[in-house]
Each structure stands twice: as C-alpha cells, then as structure tokens.
PDB file of C-alpha atoms and ligand atoms in Angstrom:
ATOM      1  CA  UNK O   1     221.175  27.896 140.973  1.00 90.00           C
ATOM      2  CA  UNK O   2     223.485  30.713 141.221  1.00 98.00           C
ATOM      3  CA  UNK O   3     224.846  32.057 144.305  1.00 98.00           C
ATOM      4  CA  UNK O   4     223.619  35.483 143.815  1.00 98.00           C
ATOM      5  CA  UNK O   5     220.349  34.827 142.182  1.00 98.00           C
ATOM      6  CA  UNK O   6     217.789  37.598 142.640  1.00 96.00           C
ATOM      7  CA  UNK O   7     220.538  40.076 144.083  1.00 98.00           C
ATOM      8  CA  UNK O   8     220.733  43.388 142.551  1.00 98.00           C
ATOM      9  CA  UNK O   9     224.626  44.878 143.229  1.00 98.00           C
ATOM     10  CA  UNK O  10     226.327  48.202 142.185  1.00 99.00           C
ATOM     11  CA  UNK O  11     229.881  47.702 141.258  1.00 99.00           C
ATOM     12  CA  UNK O  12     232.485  50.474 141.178  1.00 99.00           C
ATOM     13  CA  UNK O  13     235.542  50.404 138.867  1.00 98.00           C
ATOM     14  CA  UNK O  14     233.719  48.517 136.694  1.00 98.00           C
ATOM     15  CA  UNK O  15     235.022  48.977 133.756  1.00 98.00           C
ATOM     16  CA  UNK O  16     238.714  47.547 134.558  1.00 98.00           C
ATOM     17  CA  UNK O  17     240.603  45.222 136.281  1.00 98.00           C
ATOM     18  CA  UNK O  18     239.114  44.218 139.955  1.00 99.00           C
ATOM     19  CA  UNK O  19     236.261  46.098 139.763  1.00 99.00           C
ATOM     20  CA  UNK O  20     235.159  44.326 136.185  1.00 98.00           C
ATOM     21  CA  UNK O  21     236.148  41.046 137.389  1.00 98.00           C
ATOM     22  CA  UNK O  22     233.791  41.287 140.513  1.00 99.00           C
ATOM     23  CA  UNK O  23     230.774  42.574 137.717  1.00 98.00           C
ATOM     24  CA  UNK O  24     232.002  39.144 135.755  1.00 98.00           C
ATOM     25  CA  UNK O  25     232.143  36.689 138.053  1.00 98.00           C
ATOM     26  CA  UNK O  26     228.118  38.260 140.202  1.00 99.00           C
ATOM     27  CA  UNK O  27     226.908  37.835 136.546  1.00 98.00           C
ATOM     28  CA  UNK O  28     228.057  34.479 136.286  1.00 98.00           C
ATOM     29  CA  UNK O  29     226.351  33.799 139.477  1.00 98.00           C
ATOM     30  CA  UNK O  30     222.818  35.310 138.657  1.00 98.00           C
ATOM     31  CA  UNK O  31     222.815  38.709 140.045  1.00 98.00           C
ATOM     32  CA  UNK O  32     221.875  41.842 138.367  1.00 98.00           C
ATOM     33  CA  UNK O  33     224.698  44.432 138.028  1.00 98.00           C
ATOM     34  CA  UNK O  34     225.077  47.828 137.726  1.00 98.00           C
ATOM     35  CA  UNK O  35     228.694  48.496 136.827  1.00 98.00           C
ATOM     36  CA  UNK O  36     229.514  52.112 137.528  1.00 98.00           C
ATOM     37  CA  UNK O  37     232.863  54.197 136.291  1.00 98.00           C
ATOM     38  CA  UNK O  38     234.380  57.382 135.158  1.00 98.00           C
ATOM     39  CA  UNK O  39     235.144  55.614 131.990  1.00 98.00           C
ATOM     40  CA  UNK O  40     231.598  55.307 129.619  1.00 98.00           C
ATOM     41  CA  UNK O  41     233.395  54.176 126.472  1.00 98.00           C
ATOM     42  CA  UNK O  42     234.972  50.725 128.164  1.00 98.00           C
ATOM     43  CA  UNK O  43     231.835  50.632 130.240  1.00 98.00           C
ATOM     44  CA  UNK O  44     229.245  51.043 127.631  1.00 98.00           C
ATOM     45  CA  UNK O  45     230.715  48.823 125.789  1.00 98.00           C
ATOM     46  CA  UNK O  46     231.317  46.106 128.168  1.00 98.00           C
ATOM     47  CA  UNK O  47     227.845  46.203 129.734  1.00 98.00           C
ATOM     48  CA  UNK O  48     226.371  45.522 126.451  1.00 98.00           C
ATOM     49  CA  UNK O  49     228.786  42.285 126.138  1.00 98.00           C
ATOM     50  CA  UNK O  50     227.793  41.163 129.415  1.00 98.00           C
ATOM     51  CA  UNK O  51     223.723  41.133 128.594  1.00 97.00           C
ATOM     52  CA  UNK O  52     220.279  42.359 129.702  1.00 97.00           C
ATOM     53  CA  UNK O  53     221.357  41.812 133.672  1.00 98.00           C
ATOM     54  CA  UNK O  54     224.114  44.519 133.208  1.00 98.00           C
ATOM     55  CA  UNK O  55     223.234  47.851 133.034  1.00 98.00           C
ATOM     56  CA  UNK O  56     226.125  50.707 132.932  1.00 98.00           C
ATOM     57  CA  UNK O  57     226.006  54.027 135.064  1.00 98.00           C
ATOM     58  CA  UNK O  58     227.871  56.899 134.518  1.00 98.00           C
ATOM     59  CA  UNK O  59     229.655  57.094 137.909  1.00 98.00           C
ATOM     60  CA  UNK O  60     232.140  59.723 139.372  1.00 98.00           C
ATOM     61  CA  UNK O  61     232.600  57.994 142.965  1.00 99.00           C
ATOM     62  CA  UNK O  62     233.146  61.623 144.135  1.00 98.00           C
ATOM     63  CA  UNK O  63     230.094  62.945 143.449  1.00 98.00           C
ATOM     64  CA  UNK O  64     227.023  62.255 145.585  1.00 98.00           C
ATOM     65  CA  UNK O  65     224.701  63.429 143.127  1.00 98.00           C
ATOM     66  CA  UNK O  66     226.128  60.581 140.936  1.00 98.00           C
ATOM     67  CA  UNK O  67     225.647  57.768 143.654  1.00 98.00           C
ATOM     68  CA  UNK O  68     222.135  59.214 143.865  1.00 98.00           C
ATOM     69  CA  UNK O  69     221.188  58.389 140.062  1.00 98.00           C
ATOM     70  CA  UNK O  70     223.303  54.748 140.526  1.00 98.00           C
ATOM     71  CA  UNK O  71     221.152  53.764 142.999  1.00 98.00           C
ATOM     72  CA  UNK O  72     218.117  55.318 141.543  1.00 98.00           C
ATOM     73  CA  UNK O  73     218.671  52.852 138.272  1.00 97.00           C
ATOM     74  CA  UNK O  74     219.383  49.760 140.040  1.00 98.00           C
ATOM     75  CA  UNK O  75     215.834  50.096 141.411  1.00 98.00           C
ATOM     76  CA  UNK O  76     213.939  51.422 139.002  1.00 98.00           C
ATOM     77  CA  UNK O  77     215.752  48.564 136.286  1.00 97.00           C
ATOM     78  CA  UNK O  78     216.141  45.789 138.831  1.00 98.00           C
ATOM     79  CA  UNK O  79     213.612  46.851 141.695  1.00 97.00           C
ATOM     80  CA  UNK O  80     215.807  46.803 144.258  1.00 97.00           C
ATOM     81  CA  UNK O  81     219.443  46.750 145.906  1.00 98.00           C
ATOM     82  CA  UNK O  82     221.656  44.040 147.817  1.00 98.00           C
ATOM     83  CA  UNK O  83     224.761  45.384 147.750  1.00 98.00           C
ATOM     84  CA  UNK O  84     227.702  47.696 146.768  1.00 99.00           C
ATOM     85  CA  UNK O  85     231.027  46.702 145.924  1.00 99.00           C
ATOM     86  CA  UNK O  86     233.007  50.247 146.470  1.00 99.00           C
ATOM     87  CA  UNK O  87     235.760  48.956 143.578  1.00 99.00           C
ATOM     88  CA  UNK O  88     236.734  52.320 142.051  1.00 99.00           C
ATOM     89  CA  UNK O  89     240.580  53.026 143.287  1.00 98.00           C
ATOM     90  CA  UNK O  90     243.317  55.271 141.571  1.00 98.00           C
ATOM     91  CA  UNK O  91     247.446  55.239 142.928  1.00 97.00           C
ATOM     92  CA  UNK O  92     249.145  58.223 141.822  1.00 97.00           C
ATOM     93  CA  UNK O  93     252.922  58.735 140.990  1.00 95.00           C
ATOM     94  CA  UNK O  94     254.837  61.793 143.331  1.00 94.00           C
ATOM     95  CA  UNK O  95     253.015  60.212 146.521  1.00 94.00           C
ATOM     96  CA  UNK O  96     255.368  59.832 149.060  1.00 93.00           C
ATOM     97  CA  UNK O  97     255.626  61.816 151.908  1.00 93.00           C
ATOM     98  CA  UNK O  98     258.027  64.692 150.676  1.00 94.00           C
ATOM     99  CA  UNK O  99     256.653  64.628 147.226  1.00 95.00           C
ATOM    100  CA  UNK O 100     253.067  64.823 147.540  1.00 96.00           C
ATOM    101  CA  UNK O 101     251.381  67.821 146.472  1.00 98.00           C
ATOM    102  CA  UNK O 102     247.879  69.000 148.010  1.00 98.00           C
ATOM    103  CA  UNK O 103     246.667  67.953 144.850  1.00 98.00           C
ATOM    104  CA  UNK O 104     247.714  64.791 144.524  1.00 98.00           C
ATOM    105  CA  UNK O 105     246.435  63.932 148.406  1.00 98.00           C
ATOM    106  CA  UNK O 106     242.918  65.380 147.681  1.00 98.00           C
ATOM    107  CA  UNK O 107     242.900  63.232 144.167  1.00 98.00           C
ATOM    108  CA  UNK O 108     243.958  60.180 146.064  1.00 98.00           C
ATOM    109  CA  UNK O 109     241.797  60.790 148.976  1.00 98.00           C
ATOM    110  CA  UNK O 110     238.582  61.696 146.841  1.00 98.00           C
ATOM    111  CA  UNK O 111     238.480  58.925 144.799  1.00 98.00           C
ATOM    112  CA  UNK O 112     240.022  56.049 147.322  1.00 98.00           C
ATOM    113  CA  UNK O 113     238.369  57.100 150.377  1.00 98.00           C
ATOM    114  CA  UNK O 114     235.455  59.677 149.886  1.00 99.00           C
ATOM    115  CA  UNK O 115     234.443  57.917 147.072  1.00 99.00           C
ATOM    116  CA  UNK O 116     233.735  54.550 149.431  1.00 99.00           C
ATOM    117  CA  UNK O 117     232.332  56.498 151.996  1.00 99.00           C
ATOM    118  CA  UNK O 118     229.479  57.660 149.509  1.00 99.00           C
ATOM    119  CA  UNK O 119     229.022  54.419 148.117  1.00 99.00           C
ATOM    120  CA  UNK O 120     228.601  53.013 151.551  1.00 99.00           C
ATOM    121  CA  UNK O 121     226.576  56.064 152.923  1.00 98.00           C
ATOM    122  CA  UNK O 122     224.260  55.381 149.902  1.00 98.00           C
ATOM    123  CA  UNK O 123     224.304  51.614 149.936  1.00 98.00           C
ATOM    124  CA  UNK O 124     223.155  51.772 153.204  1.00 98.00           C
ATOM    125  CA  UNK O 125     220.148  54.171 152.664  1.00 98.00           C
ATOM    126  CA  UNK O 126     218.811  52.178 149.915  1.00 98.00           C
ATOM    127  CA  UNK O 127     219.082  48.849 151.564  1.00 98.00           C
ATOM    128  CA  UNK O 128     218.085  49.510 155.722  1.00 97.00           C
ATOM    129  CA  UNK O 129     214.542  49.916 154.713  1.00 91.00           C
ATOM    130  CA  UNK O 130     214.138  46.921 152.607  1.00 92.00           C
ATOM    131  CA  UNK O 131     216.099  43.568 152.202  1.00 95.00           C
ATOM    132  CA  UNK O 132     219.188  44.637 154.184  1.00 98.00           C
ATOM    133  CA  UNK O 133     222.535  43.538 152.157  1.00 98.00           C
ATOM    134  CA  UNK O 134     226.412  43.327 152.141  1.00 99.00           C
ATOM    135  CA  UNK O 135     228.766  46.252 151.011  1.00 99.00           C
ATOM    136  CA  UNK O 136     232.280  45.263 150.290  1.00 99.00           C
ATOM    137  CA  UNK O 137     235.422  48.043 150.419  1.00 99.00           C
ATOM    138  CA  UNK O 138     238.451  47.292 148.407  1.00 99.00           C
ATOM    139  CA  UNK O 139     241.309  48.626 150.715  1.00 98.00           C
ATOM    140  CA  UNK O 140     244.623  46.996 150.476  1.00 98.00           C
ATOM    141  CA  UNK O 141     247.791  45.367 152.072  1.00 97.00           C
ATOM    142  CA  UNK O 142     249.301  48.528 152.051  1.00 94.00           C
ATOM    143  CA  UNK O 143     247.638  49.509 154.963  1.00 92.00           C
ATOM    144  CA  UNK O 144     248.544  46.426 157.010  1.00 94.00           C
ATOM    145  CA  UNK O 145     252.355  46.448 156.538  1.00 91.00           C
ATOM    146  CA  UNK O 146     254.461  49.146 155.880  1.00 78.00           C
ATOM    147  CA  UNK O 147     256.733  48.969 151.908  1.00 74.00           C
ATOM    148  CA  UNK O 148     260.472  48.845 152.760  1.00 66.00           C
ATOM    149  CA  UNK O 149     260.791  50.637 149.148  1.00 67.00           C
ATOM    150  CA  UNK O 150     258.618  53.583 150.427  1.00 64.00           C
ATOM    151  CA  UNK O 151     254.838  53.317 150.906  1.00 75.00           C
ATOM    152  CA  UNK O 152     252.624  55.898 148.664  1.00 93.00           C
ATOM    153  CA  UNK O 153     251.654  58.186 151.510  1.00 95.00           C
ATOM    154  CA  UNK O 154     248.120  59.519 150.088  1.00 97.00           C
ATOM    155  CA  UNK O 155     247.091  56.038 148.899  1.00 96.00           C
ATOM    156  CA  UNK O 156     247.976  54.154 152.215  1.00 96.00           C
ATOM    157  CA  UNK O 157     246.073  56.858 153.785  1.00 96.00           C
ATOM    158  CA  UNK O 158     242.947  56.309 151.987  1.00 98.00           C
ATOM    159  CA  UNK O 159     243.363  52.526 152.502  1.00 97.00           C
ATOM    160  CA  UNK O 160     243.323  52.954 156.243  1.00 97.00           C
ATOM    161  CA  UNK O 161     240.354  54.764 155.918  1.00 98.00           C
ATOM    162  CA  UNK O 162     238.771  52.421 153.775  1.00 98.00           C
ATOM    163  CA  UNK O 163     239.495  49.491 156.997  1.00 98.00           C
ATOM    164  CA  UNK O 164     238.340  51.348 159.705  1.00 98.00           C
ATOM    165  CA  UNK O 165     235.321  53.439 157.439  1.00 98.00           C
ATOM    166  CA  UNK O 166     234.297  49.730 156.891  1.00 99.00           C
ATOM    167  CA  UNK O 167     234.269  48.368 160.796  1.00 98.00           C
ATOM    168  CA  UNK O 168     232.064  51.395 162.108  1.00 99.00           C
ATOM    169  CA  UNK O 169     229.757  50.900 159.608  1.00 99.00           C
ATOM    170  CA  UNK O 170     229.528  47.644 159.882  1.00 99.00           C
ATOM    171  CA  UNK O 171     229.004  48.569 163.529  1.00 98.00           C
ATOM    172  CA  UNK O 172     226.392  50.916 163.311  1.00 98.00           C
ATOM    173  CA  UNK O 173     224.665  49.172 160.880  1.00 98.00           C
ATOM    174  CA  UNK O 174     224.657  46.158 163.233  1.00 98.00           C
ATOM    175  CA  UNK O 175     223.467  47.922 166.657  1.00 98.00           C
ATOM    176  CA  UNK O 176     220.690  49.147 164.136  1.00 98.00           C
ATOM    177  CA  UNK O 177     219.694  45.738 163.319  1.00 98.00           C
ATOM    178  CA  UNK O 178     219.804  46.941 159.428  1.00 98.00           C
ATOM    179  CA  UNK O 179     220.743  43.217 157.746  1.00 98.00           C
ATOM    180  CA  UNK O 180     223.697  45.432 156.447  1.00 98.00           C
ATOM    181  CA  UNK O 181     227.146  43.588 156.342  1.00 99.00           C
ATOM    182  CA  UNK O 182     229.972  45.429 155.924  1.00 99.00           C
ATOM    183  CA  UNK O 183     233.507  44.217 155.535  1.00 99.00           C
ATOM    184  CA  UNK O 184     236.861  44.571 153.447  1.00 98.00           C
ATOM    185  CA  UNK O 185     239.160  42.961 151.102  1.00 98.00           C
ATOM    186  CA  UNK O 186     242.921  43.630 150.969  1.00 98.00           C
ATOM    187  CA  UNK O 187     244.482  42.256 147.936  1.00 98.00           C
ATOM    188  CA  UNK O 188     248.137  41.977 147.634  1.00 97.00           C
ATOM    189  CA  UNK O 189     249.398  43.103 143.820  1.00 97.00           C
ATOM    190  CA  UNK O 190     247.216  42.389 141.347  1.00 98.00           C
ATOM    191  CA  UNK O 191     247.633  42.511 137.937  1.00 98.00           C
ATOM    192  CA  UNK O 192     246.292  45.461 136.428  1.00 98.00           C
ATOM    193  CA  UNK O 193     246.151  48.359 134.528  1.00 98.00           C
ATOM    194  CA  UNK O 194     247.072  49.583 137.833  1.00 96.00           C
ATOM    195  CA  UNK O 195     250.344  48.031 137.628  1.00 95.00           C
ATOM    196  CA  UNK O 196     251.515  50.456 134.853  1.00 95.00           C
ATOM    197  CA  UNK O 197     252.386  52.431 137.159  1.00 91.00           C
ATOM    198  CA  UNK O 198     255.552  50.098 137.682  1.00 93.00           C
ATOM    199  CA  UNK O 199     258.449  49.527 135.399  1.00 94.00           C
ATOM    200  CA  UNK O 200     259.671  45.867 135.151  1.00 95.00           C
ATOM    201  CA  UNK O 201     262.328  46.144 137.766  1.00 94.00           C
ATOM    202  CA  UNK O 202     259.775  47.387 140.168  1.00 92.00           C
ATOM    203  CA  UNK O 203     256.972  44.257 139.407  1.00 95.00           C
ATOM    204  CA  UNK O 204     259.959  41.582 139.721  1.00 96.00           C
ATOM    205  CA  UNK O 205     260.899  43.086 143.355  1.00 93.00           C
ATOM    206  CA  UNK O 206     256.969  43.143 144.066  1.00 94.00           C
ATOM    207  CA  UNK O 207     257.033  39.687 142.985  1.00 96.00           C
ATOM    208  CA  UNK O 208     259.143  38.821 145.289  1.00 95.00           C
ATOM    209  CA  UNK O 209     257.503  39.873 148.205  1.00 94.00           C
ATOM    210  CA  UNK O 210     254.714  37.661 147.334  1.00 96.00           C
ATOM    211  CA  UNK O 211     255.768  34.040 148.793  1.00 97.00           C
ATOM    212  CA  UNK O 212     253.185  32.269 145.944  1.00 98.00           C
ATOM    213  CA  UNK O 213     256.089  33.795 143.386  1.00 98.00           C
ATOM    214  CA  UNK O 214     253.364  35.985 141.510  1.00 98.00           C
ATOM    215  CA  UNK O 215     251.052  38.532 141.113  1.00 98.00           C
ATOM    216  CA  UNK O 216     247.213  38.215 142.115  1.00 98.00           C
ATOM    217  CA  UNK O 217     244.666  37.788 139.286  1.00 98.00           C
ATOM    218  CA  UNK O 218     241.362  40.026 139.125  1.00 98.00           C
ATOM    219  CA  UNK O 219     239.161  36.549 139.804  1.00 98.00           C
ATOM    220  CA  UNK O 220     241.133  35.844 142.811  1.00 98.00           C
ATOM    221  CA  UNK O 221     239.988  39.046 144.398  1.00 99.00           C
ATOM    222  CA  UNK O 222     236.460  38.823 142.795  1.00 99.00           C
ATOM    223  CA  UNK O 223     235.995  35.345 144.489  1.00 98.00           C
ATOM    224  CA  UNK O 224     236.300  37.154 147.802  1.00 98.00           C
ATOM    225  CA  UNK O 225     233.889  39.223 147.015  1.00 99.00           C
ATOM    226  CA  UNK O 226     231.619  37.118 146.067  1.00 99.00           C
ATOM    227  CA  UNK O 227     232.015  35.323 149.003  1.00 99.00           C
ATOM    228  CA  UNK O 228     230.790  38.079 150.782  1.00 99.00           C
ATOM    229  CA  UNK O 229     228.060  39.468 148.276  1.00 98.00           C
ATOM    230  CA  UNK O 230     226.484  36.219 148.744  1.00 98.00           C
ATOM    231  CA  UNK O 231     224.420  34.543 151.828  1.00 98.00           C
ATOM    232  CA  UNK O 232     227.573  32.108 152.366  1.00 98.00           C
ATOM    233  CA  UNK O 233     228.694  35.112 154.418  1.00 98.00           C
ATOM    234  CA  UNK O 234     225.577  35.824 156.915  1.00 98.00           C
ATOM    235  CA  UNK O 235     227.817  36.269 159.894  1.00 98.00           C
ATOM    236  CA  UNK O 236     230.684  37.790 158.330  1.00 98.00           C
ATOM    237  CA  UNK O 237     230.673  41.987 159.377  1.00 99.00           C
ATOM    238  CA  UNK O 238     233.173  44.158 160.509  1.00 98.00           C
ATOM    239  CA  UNK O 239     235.926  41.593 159.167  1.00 98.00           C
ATOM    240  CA  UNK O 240     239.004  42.219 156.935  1.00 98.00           C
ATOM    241  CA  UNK O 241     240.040  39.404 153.691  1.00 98.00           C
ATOM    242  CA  UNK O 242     243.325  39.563 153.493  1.00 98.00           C
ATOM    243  CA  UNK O 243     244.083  38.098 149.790  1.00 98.00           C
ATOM    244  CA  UNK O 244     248.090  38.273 148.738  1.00 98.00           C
ATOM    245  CA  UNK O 245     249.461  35.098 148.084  1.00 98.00           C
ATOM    246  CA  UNK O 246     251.256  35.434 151.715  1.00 98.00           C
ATOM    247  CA  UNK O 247     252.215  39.274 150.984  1.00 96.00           C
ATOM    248  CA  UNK O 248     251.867  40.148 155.129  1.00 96.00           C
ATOM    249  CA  UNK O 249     253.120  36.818 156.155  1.00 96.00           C
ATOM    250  CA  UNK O 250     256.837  37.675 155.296  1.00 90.00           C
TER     251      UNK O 250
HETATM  252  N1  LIG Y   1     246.023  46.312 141.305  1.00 58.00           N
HETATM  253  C1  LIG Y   1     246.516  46.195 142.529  1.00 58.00           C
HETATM  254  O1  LIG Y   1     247.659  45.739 142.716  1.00 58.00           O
HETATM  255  C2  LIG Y   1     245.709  46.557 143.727  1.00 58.00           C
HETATM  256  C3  LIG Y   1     246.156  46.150 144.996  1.00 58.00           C
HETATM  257  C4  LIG Y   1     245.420  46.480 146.131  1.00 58.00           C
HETATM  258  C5  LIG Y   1     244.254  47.213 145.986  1.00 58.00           C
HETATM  259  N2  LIG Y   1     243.842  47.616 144.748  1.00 58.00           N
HETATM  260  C6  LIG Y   1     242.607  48.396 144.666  1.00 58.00           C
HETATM  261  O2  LIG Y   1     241.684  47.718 143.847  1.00 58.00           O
HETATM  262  C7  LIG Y   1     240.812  48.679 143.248  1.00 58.00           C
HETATM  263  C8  LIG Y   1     240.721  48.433 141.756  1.00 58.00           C
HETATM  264  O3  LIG Y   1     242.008  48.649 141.202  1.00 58.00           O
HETATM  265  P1  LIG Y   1     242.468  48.007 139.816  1.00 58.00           P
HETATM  266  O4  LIG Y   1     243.805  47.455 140.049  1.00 58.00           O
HETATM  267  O5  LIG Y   1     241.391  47.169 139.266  1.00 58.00           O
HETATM  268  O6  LIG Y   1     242.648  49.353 138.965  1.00 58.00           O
HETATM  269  P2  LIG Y   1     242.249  49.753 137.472  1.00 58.00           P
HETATM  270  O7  LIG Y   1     243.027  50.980 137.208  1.00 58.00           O
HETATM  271  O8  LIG Y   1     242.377  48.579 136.559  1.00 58.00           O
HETATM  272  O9  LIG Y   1     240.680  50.099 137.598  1.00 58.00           O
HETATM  273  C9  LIG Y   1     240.216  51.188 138.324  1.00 58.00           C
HETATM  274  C10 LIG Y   1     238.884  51.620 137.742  1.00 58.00           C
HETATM  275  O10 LIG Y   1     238.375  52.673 138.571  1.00 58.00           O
HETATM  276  C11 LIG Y   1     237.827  53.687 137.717  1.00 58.00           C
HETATM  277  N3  LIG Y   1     237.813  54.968 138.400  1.00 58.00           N
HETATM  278  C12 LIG Y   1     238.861  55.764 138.713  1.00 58.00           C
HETATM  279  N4  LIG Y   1     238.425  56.882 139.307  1.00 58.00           N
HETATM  280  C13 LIG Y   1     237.064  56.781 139.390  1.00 58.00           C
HETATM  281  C14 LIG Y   1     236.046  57.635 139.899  1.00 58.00           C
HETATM  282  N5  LIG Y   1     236.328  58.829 140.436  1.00 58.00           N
HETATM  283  N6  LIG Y   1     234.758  57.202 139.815  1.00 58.00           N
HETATM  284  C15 LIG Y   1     234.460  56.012 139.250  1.00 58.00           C
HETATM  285  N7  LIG Y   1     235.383  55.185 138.726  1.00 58.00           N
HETATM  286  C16 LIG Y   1     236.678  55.572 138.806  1.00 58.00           C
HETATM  287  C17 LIG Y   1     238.739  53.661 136.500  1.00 58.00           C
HETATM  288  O11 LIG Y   1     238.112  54.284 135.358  1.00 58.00           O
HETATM  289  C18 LIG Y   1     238.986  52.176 136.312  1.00 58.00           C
HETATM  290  O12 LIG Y   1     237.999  51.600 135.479  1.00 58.00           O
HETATM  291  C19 LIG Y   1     241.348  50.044 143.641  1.00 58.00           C
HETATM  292  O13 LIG Y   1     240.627  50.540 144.747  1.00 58.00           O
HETATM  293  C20 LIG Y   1     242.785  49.748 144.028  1.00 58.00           C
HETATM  294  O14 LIG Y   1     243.298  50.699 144.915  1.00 58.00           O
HETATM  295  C21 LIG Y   1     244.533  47.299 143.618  1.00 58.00           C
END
C-alpha cells in the first residue's frame, strides 16, 4: 500500500531539483504524476524513466492557458486531480534592493508568485467539485528571517506572497467546505541547481547558518510534501513546514 495510491498530482519544477524529487518520491508512493516545466528535454526524458504513471506537460507556470491544458491531461490520462504541488521557483542575480531592475522583479515575481497563484487558482477549480485535495506552495526561509548578507529583494517578495497566498486560500477554501488543504513548505538551502547561483565562499557561509552543518537534500523537502499530499495530513490547512536543519532557530 502506498501512501498516495489512487491520487492523481500535478507537480511544478519537475524536471529539477525539489520539484523532481517531490514527482520521485509521489511515484514511489503510488500516485499518478503529471510533472510540469519550462524545460521539455529534461522532462521528456525523465517522465519516460519514471513509467506509465508519469506523464510530462509542457508547463510555463505563467501562463494560464498552460495550467488549463495541465489540468486538462491529468484528467483526461488519470481521470481526475488530488493535488498540486506549485514547485516551479527561479532566484535571479542583481536582486537586491538598489540593483533590481523592473525586469528582473516582474521575472521573479511571475514565475515565484503568479505562477503559484495559477496553479492554486486552477488546482482549486478542478478539485472543489469532485474529491477535494491538498495543494502545497514551496515558499522559503527567506521570508521568515531576514539574510545579514543582503536578502534578494524580488525573490523574498514572492516568497511572502507565496505564505500568505497559501493561508487565504486555505481559508476560503475551508469556509467553502471544498476538502481543499492548502499549506506551505519553507526549506532552508537546498542543494540544487539553484545553488549555482553561489560561488564556494558563499555555500560555506550558508552552511554555516544551518546548525545541522549542511545543506538540505531534495528528499528532505519532498518528504514534507508528501506528508501533506497524503491523508496523514487531513487537518493540516493554512499551516507553514518550516524545513532547514535549524536555519530560523539561530
Ligand atoms: N534550492 C534552494 O536552496 C531553495 C530554498 C528555498 C526554496 N527553494 C524553492 O524551491 C523551488 C524549487 O527550486 P530548486 O532549488 O529545485 O530549483 P531548480 O533550479 O533545481 O529547479 C527549478 C525548476 O523550475 C523550472 N521552472 C523555472 N521557471 C519555470 C516556469 N516559468 N514554468 C515552469 N517551470 C519553471 C525549471 O526549469 C527547473 O526545472 C523554487 O520555488 C525555489 O525558490 C529552493
């Protein structure tokens, strides 16, 4: 018995790091996935690795006609939807408060925050009318506690949108008696592609600031997801995981 069996999810990001670790580690526990990224080549590929309960979607998180067609082939291949894990993230380098262009803030903010707003606005139409279901929003520690070193203004921006987006959905959804959970997960640094951003001087002073003396792995964030894909959760909403090997307790 898995702990996802019969659940149909949509994953964003899929095709690296976090968001292909959460597509792992549902598969591994019976669900059906759709992973769903900008990148088709890695996610092509990887969906066809992962066997005939992965199916890939080519997925701009931006665009709503996109998150229309996701969620149109997760029910016409699986037959229905249980949940959305809004992955799909980008950090940017110039983003601090006197360097960020326009540009860079409406990149940042597209992808990070509008991008989980559609995937929740979507998850929720699909799944209010049928089985209800559990959407999950990556934000981050970043929004929690502010970075001594100088905290990426756009991308701590869309993180605080992603916590608070979250809650009043999770509140609406609630008062509507929708079976719709919503909550987030803050990871602390994980390692990832995502970390290139970061020269080696830079990942051994984040290192520090982690008390358990290292960086987060993918899994560790996809078990917290899980978590809260599957029924283990029921009366978990509104809530924020805070996973970063004791990153805000310093
Ligand atoms: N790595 C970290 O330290 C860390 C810490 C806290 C939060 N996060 C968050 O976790 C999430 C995943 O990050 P990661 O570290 O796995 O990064 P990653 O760079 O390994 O993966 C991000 C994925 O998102 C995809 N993507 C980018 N823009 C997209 C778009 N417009 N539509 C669809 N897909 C798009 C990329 O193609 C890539 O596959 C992000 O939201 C990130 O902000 C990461």
């Amino acid at each position: 018995m898995g702990r996802l069996d019969d659940k149909t999810l949509i994953v964003t990001g899929a095709a690296s790091g976090i968001g292909r670790s959460c597509a792992e580690r549902f598969l591994e526990e019976g669900a059906n996935v759709v992973l769903g990224d900008l990148n088709e080549a890695s996610g092509n590929t990887l969906a066809a690795s992962l066997g005939a309960r992965a199916a890939f979607e080519a997925l701009n998180v931006t665009r709503e006609a996109d998150w229309e067609r996701a969620v149109a082939t997760a029910l016409a291949r699986f037959g229905h939807l249980d949940g959305v894990a809004n992955v799909a993230g980008i950090a940017l380098e110039g983003d601090d408060i006197e360097h960020c262009t326009e540009r860079t803030w409406d990149r940042v903010i597209g992808v990070n925050l509008d991008g989980v707003f559609l995937g929740t606005k979507h998850g929720v139409a699909a799944m209010k009318e049928d089985r209800g279901g559990s959407i999950v929003n990556i934000s981050s520690v970043d929004c929690l506690v502010s970075d001594p070193n100088g905290a990426a203004i756009a991308y701590t921006a869309s993180k605080g949108g992603v916590r608070l987006l979250s809650k009043s959905a999770a509140l609406h959804c609630a008062r509507h008696g929708y079976g719709i959970r919503v909550n987030t997960i803050h990871p602390g640094y994980i390692d990832t592609p995502m970390m290139d951003l970061f020269d080696a001087d830079a990942i051994d002073d984040v290192i520090r600031r982690h008390p358990l003396g290292r960086l987060g792995k993918p899994r560790e964030i996809a078990d917290a997801a899980l978590y809260l894909q599957s029924d283990e959760s029921r009366f978990v909403t509104g809530s924020e995981f805070v996973i970063d090997g004791g990153f805000t307790a310093l």
